[in-house]
């Protein structure tokens, strides 16, 4: 502990938070890998970057903060919450980049729309989003609503935090900085390595970390690796889009369901807002599966026939993708609570003994 200069902890979304210690060298490496990510996005020292990830034990805020300072840019250390002030300072300070969770970015986009400030008066160009799964459709929604280019940043507290990897401007996968974090893909059941390009669970071995080195640490992220040289010129291995987590997968009536599959359906349908909740329970030993989704204001109606038809449309699409029919409840616009950090969308109330 005499060499540990900072403590962080995971967000605890899968149980008790995991605490990680960092040495001075670890913090220097962290600043360096986040620097690489920012450079890949096109961020320069002329950029003002609003960091709206939570500060504190969560690695998002201070992780991006250090990287922006390392590249020579200007940080607005907003943290999450106080959304009206977020919008005001983003406008007044002329932030060119925003770093936060994708779900909070959607909330900020709504707030900008409601603020009365013309979107053209904002100088935002780049969004740096991570800390939770998000789909291509959500990316498109964010880019269109905010008028920016949205990039993914990947990381986990146990390895270092945000900056383990990132997209480049080609956006054909996430480059992992394998000179610091050596990645492998294993079968999540046997833990044996799989063939290159095969989907499995991502594990990391830290090469340079001092405070809490890891050997073949299981991330629970299901993905694959591409070792071909990227069109951007980088040779760092690329990770494909994460399908889900091996321990986030829901098994409902014997069918494997990932929340990202539900989200992809909702976001491809223009009648719905990108906000939803999934409820799983068990009644009389039978699994129940319910999805709550917001209709857009122009699509929400008091006419029962219209709402029944809308419900049938999304239910049929979900059944096609999932192989399982959920009970869909279409709720009023703005009725689902907006998240300022990691969004909790899944509630599995089954009791397994």
CSV table of C-alpha atoms in Angstrom, one decimal, residues 26-235:
chain,number,residue,atom,x,y,z
A,26,UNK,CA,-0.2,3.0,-13.5
A,27,UNK,CA,-1.7,6.5,-13.5
A,28,UNK,CA,0.9,7.6,-16.1
A,29,UNK,CA,0.0,4.6,-18.3
A,30,UNK,CA,-3.7,5.3,-17.9
A,31,UNK,CA,-3.2,8.9,-19.1
A,32,UNK,CA,-1.2,7.6,-22.1
A,33,UNK,CA,-3.8,5.1,-23.3
A,34,UNK,CA,-6.6,7.6,-23.0
A,35,UNK,CA,-4.4,10.0,-24.9
A,36,UNK,CA,-4.2,7.4,-27.7
A,37,UNK,CA,-8.0,7.1,-27.8
A,38,UNK,CA,-8.6,10.9,-27.9
A,39,UNK,CA,-6.0,11.2,-30.7
A,40,UNK,CA,-7.8,8.4,-32.7
A,41,UNK,CA,-11.1,10.4,-32.4
A,42,UNK,CA,-9.4,13.6,-33.7
A,43,UNK,CA,-9.2,15.4,-30.3
A,44,UNK,CA,-6.3,17.9,-30.2
A,45,UNK,CA,-5.0,20.3,-27.6
A,46,UNK,CA,-7.3,23.0,-29.0
A,47,UNK,CA,-10.3,21.0,-27.8
A,48,UNK,CA,-12.4,21.8,-24.8
A,49,UNK,CA,-13.8,18.5,-23.5
A,50,UNK,CA,-16.7,18.3,-21.1
A,51,UNK,CA,-16.3,15.2,-18.9
A,52,UNK,CA,-19.8,14.2,-17.8
A,53,UNK,CA,-18.8,10.7,-16.5
A,54,UNK,CA,-19.1,10.4,-12.7
A,55,UNK,CA,-16.0,11.4,-10.8
A,56,UNK,CA,-15.0,9.7,-7.5
A,57,UNK,CA,-14.4,5.9,-7.2
A,58,UNK,CA,-15.9,5.3,-10.7
A,59,UNK,CA,-13.0,5.4,-13.2
A,60,UNK,CA,-14.9,7.2,-16.0
A,61,UNK,CA,-14.5,10.8,-14.8
A,62,UNK,CA,-10.9,10.9,-13.7
A,63,UNK,CA,-9.8,8.5,-16.4
A,64,UNK,CA,-11.0,10.9,-19.2
A,65,UNK,CA,-9.8,13.9,-17.2
A,66,UNK,CA,-6.2,12.7,-17.1
A,67,UNK,CA,-6.2,11.8,-20.8
A,68,UNK,CA,-7.5,15.2,-21.9
A,69,UNK,CA,-4.9,17.0,-19.8
A,70,UNK,CA,-2.2,14.7,-21.2
A,71,UNK,CA,-3.1,15.6,-24.8
A,72,UNK,CA,-3.0,19.3,-23.8
A,73,UNK,CA,-6.8,19.9,-24.1
A,74,UNK,CA,-9.0,21.8,-21.6
A,75,UNK,CA,-11.2,19.8,-19.3
A,76,UNK,CA,-14.6,20.9,-18.0
A,77,UNK,CA,-14.9,18.5,-15.0
A,78,UNK,CA,-18.7,18.4,-14.9
A,79,UNK,CA,-19.3,14.9,-13.6
A,80,UNK,CA,-22.8,13.6,-14.1
A,81,UNK,CA,-26.1,15.1,-13.0
A,82,UNK,CA,-27.3,18.8,-12.9
A,83,UNK,CA,-28.3,18.4,-16.5
A,84,UNK,CA,-29.5,22.0,-17.0
A,85,UNK,CA,-26.1,23.3,-15.9
A,86,UNK,CA,-24.4,20.7,-18.2
A,87,UNK,CA,-26.2,22.3,-21.2
A,88,UNK,CA,-25.5,25.8,-20.1
A,89,UNK,CA,-21.8,25.3,-19.6
A,90,UNK,CA,-21.4,23.2,-22.7
A,91,UNK,CA,-22.9,26.1,-24.6
A,92,UNK,CA,-21.1,28.9,-22.8
A,93,UNK,CA,-17.6,27.3,-22.7
A,94,UNK,CA,-17.8,26.1,-26.3
A,95,UNK,CA,-17.1,22.4,-25.5
A,96,UNK,CA,-16.1,20.6,-28.7
A,97,UNK,CA,-16.2,17.1,-27.2
A,98,UNK,CA,-18.4,15.4,-24.7
A,99,UNK,CA,-17.5,12.3,-22.6
A,100,UNK,CA,-20.3,10.4,-20.8
A,101,UNK,CA,-22.4,7.3,-21.0
A,102,UNK,CA,-24.5,6.9,-24.2
A,103,UNK,CA,-27.8,6.8,-22.2
A,104,UNK,CA,-26.9,10.1,-20.6
A,105,UNK,CA,-26.0,11.6,-24.0
A,106,UNK,CA,-29.5,10.8,-25.1
A,107,UNK,CA,-30.9,12.6,-22.1
A,108,UNK,CA,-28.6,15.6,-22.8
A,109,UNK,CA,-29.9,15.6,-26.4
A,110,UNK,CA,-33.5,15.8,-25.1
A,111,UNK,CA,-32.6,18.6,-22.7
A,112,UNK,CA,-30.8,20.6,-25.5
A,113,UNK,CA,-33.9,20.2,-27.6
A,114,UNK,CA,-36.1,21.5,-24.8
A,115,UNK,CA,-33.7,24.3,-23.7
A,116,UNK,CA,-34.7,26.7,-26.5
A,117,UNK,CA,-31.0,27.1,-27.4
A,118,UNK,CA,-30.5,26.4,-31.1
A,119,UNK,CA,-28.4,23.4,-31.6
A,120,UNK,CA,-26.3,25.3,-34.1
A,121,UNK,CA,-25.0,27.5,-31.2
A,122,UNK,CA,-23.2,24.5,-29.7
A,123,UNK,CA,-19.7,23.7,-30.9
A,124,UNK,CA,-19.8,19.9,-30.1
A,125,UNK,CA,-18.1,17.8,-32.7
A,126,UNK,CA,-17.2,14.5,-31.0
A,127,UNK,CA,-18.8,12.3,-28.4
A,128,UNK,CA,-16.8,9.8,-26.3
A,129,UNK,CA,-19.2,7.2,-25.0
A,130,UNK,CA,-18.7,4.1,-23.0
A,131,UNK,CA,-19.3,2.4,-19.6
A,132,UNK,CA,-22.4,0.6,-20.8
A,133,UNK,CA,-23.4,-1.5,-23.9
A,134,UNK,CA,-24.8,0.5,-26.8
A,135,UNK,CA,-25.9,-0.5,-30.3
A,136,UNK,CA,-25.2,1.0,-33.8
A,137,UNK,CA,-28.8,2.2,-33.8
A,138,UNK,CA,-28.2,4.1,-30.5
A,139,UNK,CA,-25.1,5.6,-32.1
A,140,UNK,CA,-27.1,6.8,-35.0
A,141,UNK,CA,-29.8,8.3,-32.7
A,142,UNK,CA,-27.1,10.2,-30.7
A,143,UNK,CA,-25.3,11.5,-33.8
A,144,UNK,CA,-28.5,12.7,-35.4
A,145,UNK,CA,-29.9,14.3,-32.3
A,146,UNK,CA,-26.7,16.0,-31.2
A,147,UNK,CA,-25.1,16.7,-34.6
A,148,UNK,CA,-21.8,15.0,-33.6
A,149,UNK,CA,-19.6,12.0,-34.4
A,150,UNK,CA,-20.0,9.4,-31.7
A,151,UNK,CA,-17.1,7.1,-30.7
A,152,UNK,CA,-16.9,4.2,-28.3
A,153,UNK,CA,-14.3,4.0,-25.6
A,154,UNK,CA,-13.7,0.7,-23.9
A,155,UNK,CA,-12.4,-0.2,-20.5
A,156,UNK,CA,-12.9,-1.9,-17.1
A,157,UNK,CA,-11.8,-0.9,-13.7
A,158,UNK,CA,-10.0,-4.2,-13.0
A,159,UNK,CA,-7.7,-3.7,-16.0
A,160,UNK,CA,-7.2,0.1,-15.7
A,161,UNK,CA,-10.5,1.9,-16.6
A,162,UNK,CA,-11.5,3.7,-19.8
A,163,UNK,CA,-8.7,3.6,-22.4
A,164,UNK,CA,-8.1,-0.2,-22.6
A,165,UNK,CA,-9.3,0.3,-26.2
A,166,UNK,CA,-11.2,2.6,-28.5
A,167,UNK,CA,-12.5,3.0,-32.0
A,168,UNK,CA,-10.6,4.8,-34.7
A,169,UNK,CA,-12.2,7.0,-37.3
A,170,UNK,CA,-12.8,3.9,-39.5
A,171,UNK,CA,-15.1,2.5,-36.8
A,172,UNK,CA,-14.4,-1.1,-37.9
A,173,UNK,CA,-13.9,-2.4,-34.4
A,174,UNK,CA,-12.2,-1.4,-31.1
A,175,UNK,CA,-8.4,-1.2,-31.1
A,176,UNK,CA,-7.0,-2.7,-27.9
A,177,UNK,CA,-3.7,-1.4,-26.7
A,178,UNK,CA,-2.0,-4.8,-26.5
A,179,UNK,CA,1.4,-3.5,-25.5
A,180,UNK,CA,-0.2,-2.9,-22.1
A,181,UNK,CA,-3.2,-5.2,-22.0
A,182,UNK,CA,-2.8,-8.6,-23.8
A,183,UNK,CA,-6.2,-9.9,-25.0
A,184,UNK,CA,-7.3,-13.5,-25.7
A,185,UNK,CA,-10.7,-15.0,-26.5
A,186,UNK,CA,-11.7,-18.2,-24.7
A,187,UNK,CA,-14.7,-20.5,-24.6
A,188,UNK,CA,-16.7,-19.2,-21.6
A,189,UNK,CA,-17.6,-22.8,-20.6
A,190,UNK,CA,-14.3,-24.6,-21.1
A,191,UNK,CA,-12.0,-21.5,-20.7
A,192,UNK,CA,-9.9,-22.9,-23.6
A,193,UNK,CA,-8.6,-20.5,-26.3
A,194,UNK,CA,-10.7,-20.4,-29.5
A,195,UNK,CA,-9.6,-19.9,-33.1
A,196,UNK,CA,-8.9,-16.3,-34.3
A,197,UNK,CA,-12.1,-14.6,-35.3
A,198,UNK,CA,-14.3,-16.9,-33.3
A,199,UNK,CA,-16.7,-15.4,-30.8
A,200,UNK,CA,-16.1,-16.1,-27.1
A,201,UNK,CA,-15.2,-14.4,-23.8
A,202,UNK,CA,-12.5,-11.8,-23.7
A,203,UNK,CA,-9.8,-12.2,-21.1
A,204,UNK,CA,-6.9,-9.8,-20.4
A,205,UNK,CA,-3.4,-10.1,-19.0
A,206,UNK,CA,-1.8,-6.8,-17.9
A,207,UNK,CA,1.8,-6.5,-19.0
A,208,UNK,CA,2.8,-3.2,-17.4
A,209,UNK,CA,0.4,-2.7,-14.5
A,210,UNK,CA,2.0,-2.6,-11.0
A,211,UNK,CA,-0.7,-1.9,-8.4
A,212,UNK,CA,-3.0,-4.8,-9.4
A,213,UNK,CA,-1.6,-6.9,-12.2
A,214,UNK,CA,-4.0,-9.5,-13.7
A,215,UNK,CA,-3.4,-12.8,-15.5
A,216,UNK,CA,-6.1,-13.9,-17.9
A,217,UNK,CA,-8.8,-11.9,-16.1
A,218,UNK,CA,-12.3,-12.8,-17.3
A,219,UNK,CA,-14.1,-9.8,-18.5
A,220,UNK,CA,-17.4,-11.7,-19.1
A,221,UNK,CA,-17.6,-9.7,-22.4
A,222,UNK,CA,-18.6,-11.8,-25.4
A,223,UNK,CA,-16.8,-10.7,-28.6
A,224,UNK,CA,-14.1,-11.7,-31.1
A,225,UNK,CA,-10.7,-10.4,-32.2
A,226,UNK,CA,-9.5,-9.3,-35.7
A,227,UNK,CA,-5.7,-9.3,-36.2
A,228,UNK,CA,-5.8,-7.8,-39.7
A,229,UNK,CA,-4.3,-4.3,-40.2
A,230,UNK,CA,-6.9,-1.6,-40.0
A,231,UNK,CA,-7.5,0.8,-42.9
A,232,UNK,CA,-6.5,3.6,-40.5
A,233,UNK,CA,-3.0,2.1,-40.4
A,234,UNK,CA,-3.0,0.9,-36.8
A,235,UNK,CA,-1.9,-2.6,-36.3
